[in-house]
Amino acid sequence: GTGKTQVAHYVAWYFEVPLFSLHVRSSTTASDLLYRFDTVAYFHAAYASGGDAQLSKADFVDRGPLWHAFEAPHRPVVLVDEIDKAPRDFPNDLLHVLDQHRFVVAETGAEVRLKADAPPPLVVITSNSERRLPEPFLRRCIFHHIEFTPALLEKAVAARARAAASLAQAEAQRRLAQAQVRQVQADLAKAIVKAPISGIILRREVEPGSTVAASLQAPVLFTIAEDLRQMHLLLAIDEADVGAVSRGMRATFTVDAFPTQSFEAEVVALRHAPTQEQNVVTYEAVLSVDNPDRLLRPGMTATATIVASEVKDALRVPNAALRFSPPRDDAGAARSAGSVLTGMGGRPGGRRRNGGGNRGPRLWTLVDGKPRPQAVETGATDGRYTEIRGGDLKEGAVVLTGQDGAAP
C-alpha cells in the first residue's frame, strides 16, 4: 500500500532498461528465479510418443527472471517482490547465485552465465517486514524504508473500515440470498406431487389443472393399490368362533362376481379389538390372498370358510338328522325299543366346528318302515355335517332328517 513495488518500475523506466519480476509466495524457491522445468508436460509427451521419440528436456524448460537478466543486452532491473513470504533459505540461495553470476540447469546440465564484461543486474527487493531476514543477506542490501504519512495512514484505516463494512454487508446479503434460495427450493419440491408407492390407481379425486391446497389436512389426490397380485381379505369372525381361529389356518371364500369359483386364503392376523354392530360382537381376521390373475378387486364382498380342523375318511351325517325327533306315535315305538334312549336331545353334539367327543346324541334310522333311535358319538362339525365317531351306524345307513323323507 506504500508503493514500494513501483520503485522497480520507476527505475526501469528512468534508465530505459527491461524489468523482470518475481512475485514471491510461500512455496517459491530460489530456482524459480532461474528456471522452471515442466515435469508433467515432459512425462505426458513421453507417454504420448510411446517412448519412441527422442525428447529434449530443454524444450520443457521455462526461463526465469534472473536467466533473462543474465542474457539481457543492457543492465536490467530484477524485482523480487515481498521476499519475506518466501521460505527461510530463499534469501541465502538468492545471494549465492548473485555472487557466482552463474547457475546450472540440473535437468539438461547446461550452464548459464552472466555475459562477459556485463554489469550484474540491479535487483530490487521488497519486504513487508513480516519476518526478519538473515543478517548476511541484509548486509549486502541498501535499505530504503517507506513510511506511512499520518494522512495516508488515516486514509488507509478508513478504507479498511469501509471495506470491512462492505464485506460484512455482502456476507449478510449472501446469507439472505442463500436462505431465499433454500425457501424457493423447498417450495419447488412441495410443488411436485410424488406417489409414495408404485401401483395401480384405484380412484382419482382431482382433475388435471386443479389447484391443490393443503391447509389443516392434506388433500387426497389418488387412492393407489401397491400390488393387486397380493391382497388381504378382512373377515368378521363371530365371538363364539374366534377361539377356534388362529394364524396359519387355511380358508376358502367366494365373491359375488365369481359365484362358482372358490379362492384360497390363509389367516395371517387376528385383531384383538372387537366390533359391535346391532348387539353382535365380531373380531376382524386378516387373510392373505394370492391374486395372480387379478380377478379380485378391492372392496369386493366375500363369504369365507376357515378350516379349523380337518378329518379325512370320516363318517358324517347331516345336522338335520341330529335335530330330528319323530311324532309321538312313532316315538312310543321307539320307547318300547329301548327306554334308555328316551329324553335325549335332538341338537347336534358339541359346539360348532368341534363336537368335543360328547356322548348322548342320537339318530333316528328306518327299520322295517318304522323309526328307531340309535345312540352315536359326535365329532367335528362344519355347520352342515357332523362327524360320527362311535355307535353302530354304518356307512350308507338311512337316517331320518324330517317328517316326509330320509337322507342317507
mmCIF file of C-alpha atoms in Angstrom:
data_model
loop_
_atom_site.group_PDB
_atom_site.id
_atom_site.type_symbol
_atom_site.label_atom_id
_atom_site.label_comp_id
_atom_site.label_asym_id
_atom_site.label_seq_id
_atom_site.Cartn_x
_atom_site.Cartn_y
_atom_site.Cartn_z
ATOM 1 C CA GLY A 1 0.000 0.000 0.000
ATOM 2 C CA THR A 2 3.032 2.330 0.158
ATOM 3 C CA GLY A 3 4.096 1.952 -3.492
ATOM 4 C CA LYS A 4 7.300 0.011 -2.822
ATOM 5 C CA THR A 5 6.719 -2.228 -5.850
ATOM 6 C CA GLN A 6 6.510 0.826 -8.090
ATOM 7 C CA VAL A 7 10.121 1.729 -7.242
ATOM 8 C CA ALA A 8 11.433 -1.034 -9.521
ATOM 9 C CA HIS A 9 9.125 0.031 -12.334
ATOM 10 C CA TYR A 10 10.240 3.645 -11.959
ATOM 11 C CA VAL A 11 13.937 2.718 -12.015
ATOM 12 C CA ALA A 12 13.478 0.590 -15.166
ATOM 13 C CA TRP A 13 11.545 3.411 -16.812
ATOM 14 C CA TYR A 14 14.088 6.023 -15.831
ATOM 15 C CA PHE A 15 17.086 4.104 -17.191
ATOM 16 C CA GLU A 16 15.095 2.695 -20.126
ATOM 17 C CA VAL A 17 16.041 -0.902 -19.359
ATOM 18 C CA PRO A 18 13.912 -4.077 -19.218
ATOM 19 C CA LEU A 19 12.262 -5.208 -15.995
ATOM 20 C CA PHE A 20 11.990 -8.862 -14.936
ATOM 21 C CA SER A 21 9.917 -9.606 -11.821
ATOM 22 C CA LEU A 22 9.086 -12.481 -9.487
ATOM 23 C CA HIS A 23 6.196 -12.233 -7.025
ATOM 24 C CA VAL A 24 7.148 -14.431 -4.100
ATOM 25 C CA ARG A 25 4.759 -16.849 -2.424
ATOM 26 C CA SER A 26 5.199 -19.234 0.482
ATOM 27 C CA SER A 27 6.077 -22.066 -1.934
ATOM 28 C CA THR A 28 8.586 -20.071 -4.024
ATOM 29 C CA THR A 29 12.173 -21.342 -4.154
ATOM 30 C CA ALA A 30 15.354 -19.740 -5.452
ATOM 31 C CA SER A 31 15.242 -21.946 -8.540
ATOM 32 C CA ASP A 32 12.020 -20.175 -9.594
ATOM 33 C CA LEU A 33 14.186 -17.091 -10.196
ATOM 34 C CA LEU A 34 16.355 -19.135 -12.521
ATOM 35 C CA TYR A 35 14.060 -21.502 -14.420
ATOM 36 C CA ARG A 36 11.170 -23.952 -14.155
ATOM 37 C CA PHE A 37 11.131 -27.456 -15.601
ATOM 38 C CA ASP A 38 7.641 -28.661 -16.644
ATOM 39 C CA THR A 39 7.832 -32.270 -15.427
ATOM 40 C CA VAL A 40 4.174 -33.027 -16.116
ATOM 41 C CA ALA A 41 4.381 -31.897 -19.740
ATOM 42 C CA TYR A 42 7.594 -33.892 -20.237
ATOM 43 C CA PHE A 43 6.120 -37.183 -18.996
ATOM 44 C CA HIS A 44 2.891 -36.563 -20.903
ATOM 45 C CA ALA A 45 4.837 -36.090 -24.133
ATOM 46 C CA ALA A 46 6.900 -39.194 -23.425
ATOM 47 C CA TYR A 47 3.753 -41.242 -22.794
ATOM 48 C CA ALA A 48 2.055 -39.899 -25.932
ATOM 49 C CA SER A 49 5.038 -40.837 -28.088
ATOM 50 C CA GLY A 50 5.154 -44.352 -26.662
ATOM 51 C CA GLY A 51 8.787 -43.899 -25.688
ATOM 52 C CA ASP A 52 9.947 -43.903 -29.309
ATOM 53 C CA ALA A 53 10.574 -40.168 -29.755
ATOM 54 C CA GLN A 54 13.834 -38.596 -28.602
ATOM 55 C CA LEU A 55 12.588 -35.781 -26.387
ATOM 56 C CA SER A 56 14.805 -32.862 -25.478
ATOM 57 C CA LYS A 57 14.419 -31.736 -21.891
ATOM 58 C CA ALA A 58 15.497 -28.275 -22.944
ATOM 59 C CA ASP A 59 12.139 -27.896 -24.711
ATOM 60 C CA PHE A 60 10.386 -28.170 -21.355
ATOM 61 C CA VAL A 61 12.483 -25.555 -19.504
ATOM 62 C CA ASP A 62 10.925 -22.112 -18.904
ATOM 63 C CA ARG A 63 13.449 -19.339 -18.267
ATOM 64 C CA GLY A 64 13.111 -17.345 -15.064
ATOM 65 C CA PRO A 65 13.658 -13.621 -14.398
ATOM 66 C CA LEU A 66 17.355 -13.984 -13.449
ATOM 67 C CA TRP A 67 18.102 -16.108 -16.562
ATOM 68 C CA HIS A 68 16.626 -13.363 -18.766
ATOM 69 C CA ALA A 69 18.607 -10.782 -16.803
ATOM 70 C CA PHE A 70 21.914 -12.637 -17.366
ATOM 71 C CA GLU A 71 21.319 -12.660 -21.136
ATOM 72 C CA ALA A 72 19.926 -9.111 -21.463
ATOM 73 C CA PRO A 73 21.977 -6.744 -23.712
ATOM 74 C CA HIS A 74 21.691 -3.911 -21.193
ATOM 75 C CA ARG A 75 21.805 -3.903 -17.431
ATOM 76 C CA PRO A 76 18.236 -4.878 -16.473
ATOM 77 C CA VAL A 77 16.195 -4.480 -13.307
ATOM 78 C CA VAL A 78 15.055 -7.608 -11.445
ATOM 79 C CA LEU A 79 12.183 -7.244 -8.961
ATOM 80 C CA VAL A 80 11.833 -9.777 -6.129
ATOM 81 C CA ASP A 81 8.538 -8.708 -4.579
ATOM 82 C CA GLU A 82 7.738 -9.462 -0.888
ATOM 83 C CA ILE A 83 10.717 -11.700 -0.129
ATOM 84 C CA ASP A 84 9.585 -12.125 3.482
ATOM 85 C CA LYS A 85 6.887 -14.548 2.247
ATOM 86 C CA ALA A 86 9.484 -16.999 0.891
ATOM 87 C CA PRO A 87 10.911 -19.990 2.792
ATOM 88 C CA ARG A 88 13.766 -19.344 5.233
ATOM 89 C CA ASP A 89 16.571 -20.493 2.858
ATOM 90 C CA PHE A 90 15.419 -18.370 -0.092
ATOM 91 C CA PRO A 91 17.494 -15.216 0.699
ATOM 92 C CA ASN A 92 20.768 -17.142 1.125
ATOM 93 C CA ASP A 93 20.172 -19.170 -2.069
ATOM 94 C CA LEU A 94 19.487 -15.948 -3.972
ATOM 95 C CA LEU A 95 22.633 -14.371 -2.560
ATOM 96 C CA HIS A 96 24.704 -17.382 -3.698
ATOM 97 C CA VAL A 97 23.508 -17.094 -7.301
ATOM 98 C CA LEU A 98 24.114 -13.341 -7.385
ATOM 99 C CA ASP A 99 27.646 -13.828 -6.056
ATOM 100 C CA GLN A 100 28.514 -16.560 -8.601
ATOM 101 C CA HIS A 101 26.849 -14.834 -11.577
ATOM 102 C CA ARG A 102 26.101 -18.275 -12.960
ATOM 103 C CA PHE A 103 23.980 -21.372 -12.359
ATOM 104 C CA VAL A 104 23.491 -24.857 -13.838
ATOM 105 C CA VAL A 105 20.234 -26.287 -15.212
ATOM 106 C CA ALA A 106 20.106 -29.638 -13.418
ATOM 107 C CA GLU A 107 17.815 -31.351 -15.946
ATOM 108 C CA THR A 108 19.959 -30.565 -19.021
ATOM 109 C CA GLY A 109 23.384 -29.879 -17.498
ATOM 110 C CA ALA A 110 23.594 -26.541 -19.317
ATOM 111 C CA GLU A 111 25.381 -23.677 -17.573
ATOM 112 C CA VAL A 112 24.018 -20.132 -17.725
ATOM 113 C CA ARG A 113 26.488 -17.289 -17.108
ATOM 114 C CA LEU A 114 26.360 -13.553 -16.964
ATOM 115 C CA LYS A 115 27.818 -12.113 -20.151
ATOM 116 C CA ALA A 116 31.485 -11.233 -20.005
ATOM 117 C CA ASP A 117 32.192 -7.644 -19.004
ATOM 118 C CA ALA A 118 28.434 -7.133 -18.476
ATOM 119 C CA PRO A 119 27.378 -5.426 -15.242
ATOM 120 C CA PRO A 120 25.216 -7.519 -12.909
ATOM 121 C CA PRO A 121 21.501 -6.805 -12.888
ATOM 122 C CA LEU A 122 20.056 -4.272 -10.476
ATOM 123 C CA VAL A 123 17.986 -6.306 -8.016
ATOM 124 C CA VAL A 124 15.144 -4.514 -6.208
ATOM 125 C CA ILE A 125 13.796 -6.496 -3.247
ATOM 126 C CA THR A 126 10.666 -5.501 -1.346
ATOM 127 C CA SER A 127 9.515 -6.724 2.062
ATOM 128 C CA ASN A 128 6.589 -6.129 4.411
ATOM 129 C CA SER A 129 8.803 -6.908 7.443
ATOM 130 C CA GLU A 130 6.573 -9.837 8.370
ATOM 131 C CA ARG A 131 9.685 -11.948 9.031
ATOM 132 C CA ARG A 132 13.247 -10.923 9.800
ATOM 133 C CA LEU A 133 15.707 -11.754 7.017
ATOM 134 C CA PRO A 134 19.173 -13.323 7.621
ATOM 135 C CA GLU A 135 21.899 -10.898 8.712
ATOM 136 C CA PRO A 136 24.435 -11.897 5.969
ATOM 137 C CA PHE A 137 21.792 -11.147 3.384
ATOM 138 C CA LEU A 138 20.859 -7.821 4.947
ATOM 139 C CA ARG A 139 24.500 -6.700 4.997
ATOM 140 C CA ARG A 140 24.560 -6.938 1.192
ATOM 141 C CA CYS A 141 21.485 -4.748 0.741
ATOM 142 C CA ILE A 142 20.844 -0.994 0.664
ATOM 143 C CA PHE A 143 17.705 -0.115 2.637
ATOM 144 C CA HIS A 144 15.032 2.411 1.877
ATOM 145 C CA HIS A 145 12.140 2.449 4.355
ATOM 146 C CA ILE A 146 8.894 3.995 3.095
ATOM 147 C CA GLU A 147 6.894 5.466 5.941
ATOM 148 C CA PHE A 148 3.168 5.948 6.023
ATOM 149 C CA THR A 149 2.210 9.612 6.346
ATOM 150 C CA PRO A 150 -0.448 10.306 9.021
ATOM 151 C CA ALA A 151 -2.944 11.389 6.394
ATOM 152 C CA LEU A 152 -2.218 8.354 4.257
ATOM 153 C CA LEU A 153 -2.441 6.094 7.318
ATOM 154 C CA GLU A 154 -5.799 7.548 8.322
ATOM 155 C CA LYS A 155 -6.991 7.183 4.769
ATOM 156 C CA ALA A 156 -5.863 3.552 4.676
ATOM 157 C CA VAL A 157 -7.537 2.791 8.019
ATOM 158 C CA ALA A 158 -10.767 4.403 6.855
ATOM 159 C CA ALA A 159 -10.617 2.491 3.590
ATOM 160 C CA ARG A 160 -10.038 -0.723 5.512
ATOM 161 C CA ALA A 161 -13.020 0.018 7.755
ATOM 162 C CA ARG A 162 -15.202 0.726 4.728
ATOM 163 C CA ALA A 163 -14.029 -2.470 3.081
ATOM 164 C CA ALA A 164 -14.785 -4.463 6.241
ATOM 165 C CA ALA A 165 -18.262 -2.934 6.444
ATOM 166 C CA SER A 166 -18.876 -3.664 2.770
ATOM 167 C CA LEU A 167 -17.671 -7.221 3.283
ATOM 168 C CA ALA A 168 -19.995 -7.719 6.259
ATOM 169 C CA GLN A 169 -22.900 -6.295 4.279
ATOM 170 C CA ALA A 170 -22.103 -8.511 1.315
ATOM 171 C CA GLU A 171 -21.859 -11.534 3.617
ATOM 172 C CA ALA A 172 -25.267 -10.723 5.135
ATOM 173 C CA GLN A 173 -26.753 -10.356 1.660
ATOM 174 C CA ARG A 174 -25.200 -13.664 0.662
ATOM 175 C CA ARG A 175 -26.730 -15.446 3.662
ATOM 176 C CA LEU A 176 -30.101 -13.837 2.935
ATOM 177 C CA ALA A 177 -29.899 -14.894 -0.704
ATOM 178 C CA GLN A 178 -28.987 -18.450 0.322
ATOM 179 C CA ALA A 179 -31.965 -18.573 2.688
ATOM 180 C CA GLN A 180 -34.235 -17.346 -0.102
ATOM 181 C CA VAL A 181 -32.831 -19.983 -2.452
ATOM 182 C CA ARG A 182 -33.453 -22.720 0.128
ATOM 183 C CA GLN A 183 -37.016 -21.476 0.636
ATOM 184 C CA VAL A 184 -37.672 -21.427 -3.109
ATOM 185 C CA GLN A 185 -36.183 -24.915 -3.453
ATOM 186 C CA ALA A 186 -38.409 -26.169 -0.632
ATOM 187 C CA ASP A 187 -41.470 -24.605 -2.283
ATOM 188 C CA LEU A 188 -40.470 -26.138 -5.599
ATOM 189 C CA ALA A 189 -40.064 -29.566 -4.001
ATOM 190 C CA LYS A 190 -43.539 -29.258 -2.492
ATOM 191 C CA ALA A 191 -44.952 -28.336 -5.891
ATOM 192 C CA ILE A 192 -44.014 -31.767 -7.236
ATOM 193 C CA VAL A 193 -46.504 -34.452 -6.221
ATOM 194 C CA LYS A 194 -44.909 -37.889 -5.942
ATOM 195 C CA ALA A 195 -46.646 -41.159 -5.184
ATOM 196 C CA PRO A 196 -45.224 -42.868 -2.081
ATOM 197 C CA ILE A 197 -45.518 -46.292 -3.726
ATOM 198 C CA SER A 198 -45.748 -47.823 -7.189
ATOM 199 C CA GLY A 199 -49.013 -49.474 -8.071
ATOM 200 C CA ILE A 200 -52.427 -49.123 -9.673
ATOM 201 C CA ILE A 201 -54.592 -46.018 -9.271
ATOM 202 C CA LEU A 202 -57.949 -47.064 -7.854
ATOM 203 C CA ARG A 203 -59.525 -43.632 -7.524
ATOM 204 C CA ARG A 204 -58.668 -40.107 -8.681
ATOM 205 C CA GLU A 205 -60.083 -37.246 -6.651
ATOM 206 C CA VAL A 206 -58.796 -34.288 -8.718
ATOM 207 C CA GLU A 207 -58.776 -33.265 -12.352
ATOM 208 C CA PRO A 208 -55.762 -32.077 -14.381
ATOM 209 C CA GLY A 209 -55.248 -28.353 -13.858
ATOM 210 C CA SER A 210 -56.939 -28.269 -10.459
ATOM 211 C CA THR A 211 -55.336 -26.228 -7.681
ATOM 212 C CA VAL A 212 -54.154 -28.360 -4.780
ATOM 213 C CA ALA A 213 -54.036 -26.592 -1.413
ATOM 214 C CA ALA A 214 -53.141 -28.232 1.884
ATOM 215 C CA SER A 215 -54.441 -26.455 4.974
ATOM 216 C CA LEU A 216 -55.039 -28.343 8.218
ATOM 217 C CA GLN A 217 -55.449 -31.664 6.435
ATOM 218 C CA ALA A 218 -53.578 -32.995 3.433
ATOM 219 C CA PRO A 219 -55.931 -33.485 0.476
ATOM 220 C CA VAL A 220 -56.419 -36.917 -1.040
ATOM 221 C CA LEU A 221 -55.407 -36.871 -4.699
ATOM 222 C CA PHE A 222 -55.280 -40.551 -5.589
ATOM 223 C CA THR A 223 -56.005 -43.877 -3.982
ATOM 224 C CA ILE A 224 -53.295 -46.337 -5.033
ATOM 225 C CA ALA A 225 -53.065 -50.097 -4.588
ATOM 226 C CA GLU A 226 -49.461 -51.235 -4.394
ATOM 227 C CA ASP A 227 -49.790 -54.753 -5.845
ATOM 228 C CA LEU A 228 -53.138 -56.380 -6.656
ATOM 229 C CA ARG A 229 -51.447 -59.751 -7.104
ATOM 230 C CA GLN A 230 -51.168 -59.991 -3.317
ATOM 231 C CA MET A 231 -54.272 -58.873 -1.384
ATOM 232 C CA HIS A 232 -55.769 -59.022 2.100
ATOM 233 C CA LEU A 233 -59.263 -60.201 2.968
ATOM 234 C CA LEU A 234 -60.786 -58.662 6.110
ATOM 235 C CA LEU A 235 -63.115 -61.219 7.665
ATOM 236 C CA ALA A 236 -65.559 -60.699 10.560
ATOM 237 C CA ILE A 237 -65.378 -63.675 12.985
ATOM 238 C CA ASP A 238 -68.232 -64.253 15.431
ATOM 239 C CA GLU A 239 -67.168 -64.154 19.081
ATOM 240 C CA ALA A 240 -68.412 -67.726 19.520
ATOM 241 C CA ASP A 241 -65.977 -68.938 16.848
ATOM 242 C CA VAL A 242 -62.976 -66.671 17.412
ATOM 243 C CA GLY A 243 -61.430 -69.085 19.920
ATOM 244 C CA ALA A 244 -61.091 -71.752 17.237
ATOM 245 C CA VAL A 245 -59.302 -69.442 14.774
ATOM 246 C CA SER A 246 -55.532 -68.955 14.792
ATOM 247 C CA ARG A 247 -52.786 -67.792 12.461
ATOM 248 C CA GLY A 248 -51.765 -70.143 9.677
ATOM 249 C CA MET A 249 -55.218 -71.708 9.182
ATOM 250 C CA ARG A 250 -56.364 -72.269 5.632
ATOM 251 C CA ALA A 251 -59.581 -70.769 4.338
ATOM 252 C CA THR A 252 -61.686 -70.678 1.193
ATOM 253 C CA PHE A 253 -64.016 -67.930 0.070
ATOM 254 C CA THR A 254 -66.255 -66.876 -2.786
ATOM 255 C CA VAL A 255 -67.256 -63.490 -4.162
ATOM 256 C CA ASP A 256 -70.424 -62.412 -5.928
ATOM 257 C CA ALA A 257 -68.505 -61.580 -9.103
ATOM 258 C CA PHE A 258 -67.414 -65.233 -9.473
ATOM 259 C CA PRO A 259 -70.003 -67.292 -7.558
ATOM 260 C CA THR A 260 -68.861 -70.635 -8.964
ATOM 261 C CA GLN A 261 -65.167 -70.106 -8.275
ATOM 262 C CA SER A 262 -63.549 -70.732 -4.899
ATOM 263 C CA PHE A 263 -60.442 -68.852 -3.813
ATOM 264 C CA GLU A 264 -57.886 -69.946 -1.230
ATOM 265 C CA ALA A 265 -56.523 -67.812 1.600
ATOM 266 C CA GLU A 266 -54.525 -68.062 4.823
ATOM 267 C CA VAL A 267 -55.103 -66.399 8.190
ATOM 268 C CA VAL A 268 -52.161 -64.071 8.878
ATOM 269 C CA ALA A 269 -53.522 -61.941 11.736
ATOM 270 C CA LEU A 270 -56.385 -61.859 14.230
ATOM 271 C CA ARG A 271 -57.305 -58.463 15.685
ATOM 272 C CA HIS A 272 -57.962 -58.105 19.403
ATOM 273 C CA ALA A 273 -60.217 -55.062 19.092
ATOM 274 C CA PRO A 274 -63.915 -56.044 18.994
ATOM 275 C CA THR A 275 -66.502 -54.626 16.628
ATOM 276 C CA GLN A 276 -70.077 -54.398 17.866
ATOM 277 C CA GLU A 277 -72.965 -53.870 15.475
ATOM 278 C CA GLN A 278 -76.609 -54.434 16.446
ATOM 279 C CA ASN A 279 -75.507 -56.244 19.628
ATOM 280 C CA VAL A 280 -73.402 -58.690 17.594
ATOM 281 C CA VAL A 281 -69.725 -58.796 18.575
ATOM 282 C CA THR A 282 -67.204 -59.809 15.936
ATOM 283 C CA TYR A 283 -63.418 -59.799 15.635
ATOM 284 C CA GLU A 284 -61.535 -58.956 12.476
ATOM 285 C CA ALA A 285 -59.255 -61.558 10.905
ATOM 286 C CA VAL A 286 -56.788 -60.708 8.147
ATOM 287 C CA LEU A 287 -56.409 -63.327 5.421
ATOM 288 C CA SER A 288 -53.636 -63.289 2.829
ATOM 289 C CA VAL A 289 -54.862 -63.968 -0.710
ATOM 290 C CA ASP A 290 -52.844 -64.691 -3.860
ATOM 291 C CA ASN A 291 -54.418 -62.960 -6.852
ATOM 292 C CA PRO A 292 -52.100 -63.741 -9.785
ATOM 293 C CA ASP A 293 -54.820 -63.254 -12.417
ATOM 294 C CA ARG A 294 -56.084 -60.063 -10.749
ATOM 295 C CA LEU A 295 -59.651 -61.326 -10.742
ATOM 296 C CA LEU A 296 -60.260 -59.996 -7.242
ATOM 297 C CA ARG A 297 -60.643 -56.271 -6.757
ATOM 298 C CA PRO A 298 -60.545 -54.020 -3.701
ATOM 299 C CA GLY A 299 -63.900 -53.615 -1.971
ATOM 300 C CA MET A 300 -65.459 -56.922 -3.052
ATOM 301 C CA THR A 301 -67.714 -58.699 -0.561
ATOM 302 C CA ALA A 302 -66.610 -62.241 0.240
ATOM 303 C CA THR A 303 -68.062 -65.186 2.129
ATOM 304 C CA ALA A 304 -65.294 -67.253 3.705
ATOM 305 C CA THR A 305 -64.941 -70.592 5.424
ATOM 306 C CA ILE A 306 -61.979 -71.157 7.740
ATOM 307 C CA VAL A 307 -60.742 -74.718 8.128
ATOM 308 C CA ALA A 308 -60.400 -75.052 11.910
ATOM 309 C CA SER A 309 -59.796 -78.817 11.774
ATOM 310 C CA GLU A 310 -59.755 -81.415 9.034
ATOM 311 C CA VAL A 311 -60.911 -85.034 9.308
ATOM 312 C CA LYS A 312 -60.324 -87.437 6.429
ATOM 313 C CA ASP A 313 -62.394 -90.540 5.591
ATOM 314 C CA ALA A 314 -64.936 -89.613 8.282
ATOM 315 C CA LEU A 315 -68.488 -90.938 8.618
ATOM 316 C CA ARG A 316 -70.790 -87.924 8.607
ATOM 317 C CA VAL A 317 -74.495 -87.174 8.813
ATOM 318 C CA PRO A 318 -76.481 -84.020 8.117
ATOM 319 C CA ASN A 319 -77.020 -81.855 11.174
ATOM 320 C CA ALA A 320 -80.744 -82.049 10.458
ATOM 321 C CA ALA A 321 -80.611 -85.758 11.339
ATOM 322 C CA LEU A 322 -79.329 -84.915 14.831
ATOM 323 C CA ARG A 323 -82.110 -82.396 15.314
ATOM 324 C CA PHE A 324 -84.903 -84.694 14.069
ATOM 325 C CA SER A 325 -87.498 -86.046 16.525
ATOM 326 C CA PRO A 326 -90.405 -88.263 15.248
ATOM 327 C CA PRO A 327 -94.106 -87.718 16.158
ATOM 328 C CA ARG A 328 -95.465 -89.247 19.412
ATOM 329 C CA ASP A 329 -96.871 -92.412 17.848
ATOM 330 C CA ASP A 330 -93.521 -93.300 16.326
ATOM 331 C CA ALA A 331 -91.742 -92.188 19.478
ATOM 332 C CA GLY A 332 -93.792 -94.695 21.547
ATOM 333 C CA ALA A 333 -92.490 -97.492 19.416
ATOM 334 C CA ALA A 334 -89.055 -96.112 19.985
ATOM 335 C CA ARG A 335 -89.559 -96.141 23.757
ATOM 336 C CA SER A 336 -90.551 -99.826 23.620
ATOM 337 C CA ALA A 337 -87.359 -100.461 21.688
ATOM 338 C CA GLY A 338 -85.209 -99.003 24.435
ATOM 339 C CA SER A 339 -86.203 -96.599 27.151
ATOM 340 C CA VAL A 340 -82.559 -95.703 27.766
ATOM 341 C CA LEU A 341 -82.673 -93.596 24.578
ATOM 342 C CA THR A 342 -85.724 -91.590 25.552
ATOM 343 C CA GLY A 343 -85.352 -87.982 26.562
ATOM 344 C CA MET A 344 -82.152 -87.428 24.551
ATOM 345 C CA GLY A 345 -81.939 -84.010 22.956
ATOM 346 C CA GLY A 346 -82.109 -83.520 19.253
ATOM 347 C CA ARG A 347 -79.343 -80.871 18.963
ATOM 348 C CA PRO A 348 -76.055 -81.762 17.306
ATOM 349 C CA GLY A 349 -73.491 -82.862 19.822
ATOM 350 C CA GLY A 350 -70.935 -80.291 20.943
ATOM 351 C CA ARG A 351 -70.202 -76.742 19.719
ATOM 352 C CA ARG A 352 -69.836 -75.845 16.112
ATOM 353 C CA ARG A 353 -66.543 -76.881 14.493
ATOM 354 C CA ASN A 354 -65.651 -79.177 17.377
ATOM 355 C CA GLY A 355 -68.075 -81.653 18.904
ATOM 356 C CA GLY A 356 -65.549 -82.473 21.597
ATOM 357 C CA GLY A 357 -66.467 -86.207 21.566
ATOM 358 C CA ASN A 358 -69.666 -85.732 23.645
ATOM 359 C CA ARG A 359 -71.875 -88.843 24.233
ATOM 360 C CA GLY A 360 -75.669 -88.721 24.210
ATOM 361 C CA PRO A 361 -76.822 -87.560 20.756
ATOM 362 C CA ARG A 362 -78.988 -89.976 18.825
ATOM 363 C CA LEU A 363 -80.117 -90.528 15.311
ATOM 364 C CA TRP A 364 -83.349 -91.990 14.006
ATOM 365 C CA THR A 365 -82.971 -94.736 11.463
ATOM 366 C CA LEU A 366 -85.667 -96.510 9.484
ATOM 367 C CA VAL A 367 -86.110 -100.186 10.498
ATOM 368 C CA ASP A 368 -88.965 -102.185 8.920
ATOM 369 C CA GLY A 369 -90.535 -98.914 7.903
ATOM 370 C CA LYS A 370 -90.540 -97.542 11.439
ATOM 371 C CA PRO A 371 -88.161 -95.015 13.062
ATOM 372 C CA ARG A 372 -85.756 -96.469 15.567
ATOM 373 C CA PRO A 373 -83.333 -94.425 17.776
ATOM 374 C CA GLN A 374 -79.622 -95.106 17.708
ATOM 375 C CA ALA A 375 -77.064 -93.604 20.104
ATOM 376 C CA VAL A 376 -73.967 -92.111 18.474
ATOM 377 C CA GLU A 377 -70.802 -90.242 19.425
ATOM 378 C CA THR A 378 -70.313 -86.994 17.503
ATOM 379 C CA GLY A 379 -67.111 -85.268 16.485
ATOM 380 C CA ALA A 380 -66.236 -82.206 14.448
ATOM 381 C CA THR A 381 -68.849 -80.285 12.501
ATOM 382 C CA ASP A 382 -68.764 -77.658 9.778
ATOM 383 C CA GLY A 383 -72.275 -76.390 10.456
ATOM 384 C CA ARG A 384 -73.895 -78.608 7.818
ATOM 385 C CA TYR A 385 -72.477 -82.042 8.563
ATOM 386 C CA THR A 386 -71.267 -83.662 11.795
ATOM 387 C CA GLU A 387 -68.673 -86.395 12.170
ATOM 388 C CA ILE A 388 -69.896 -89.693 13.725
ATOM 389 C CA ARG A 389 -67.073 -91.172 15.794
ATOM 390 C CA GLY A 390 -68.844 -94.003 17.621
ATOM 391 C CA GLY A 391 -72.000 -96.116 17.560
ATOM 392 C CA ASP A 392 -73.433 -98.873 15.415
ATOM 393 C CA LEU A 393 -74.227 -96.601 12.484
ATOM 394 C CA LYS A 394 -72.797 -97.920 9.214
ATOM 395 C CA GLU A 395 -71.925 -96.122 6.012
ATOM 396 C CA GLY A 396 -74.926 -95.972 3.706
ATOM 397 C CA ALA A 397 -77.492 -96.286 6.505
ATOM 398 C CA VAL A 398 -80.702 -94.288 6.081
ATOM 399 C CA VAL A 399 -81.187 -91.625 8.778
ATOM 400 C CA LEU A 400 -84.279 -89.520 9.215
ATOM 401 C CA THR A 401 -83.937 -85.777 8.728
ATOM 402 C CA GLY A 402 -87.613 -84.854 8.507
ATOM 403 C CA GLN A 403 -91.223 -85.993 8.555
ATOM 404 C CA ASP A 404 -91.502 -86.501 4.823
ATOM 405 C CA GLY A 405 -88.313 -88.315 3.937
ATOM 406 C CA ALA A 406 -84.991 -89.753 4.886
ATOM 407 C CA ALA A 407 -81.456 -88.943 3.957
ATOM 408 C CA PRO A 408 -78.525 -91.367 3.533
#
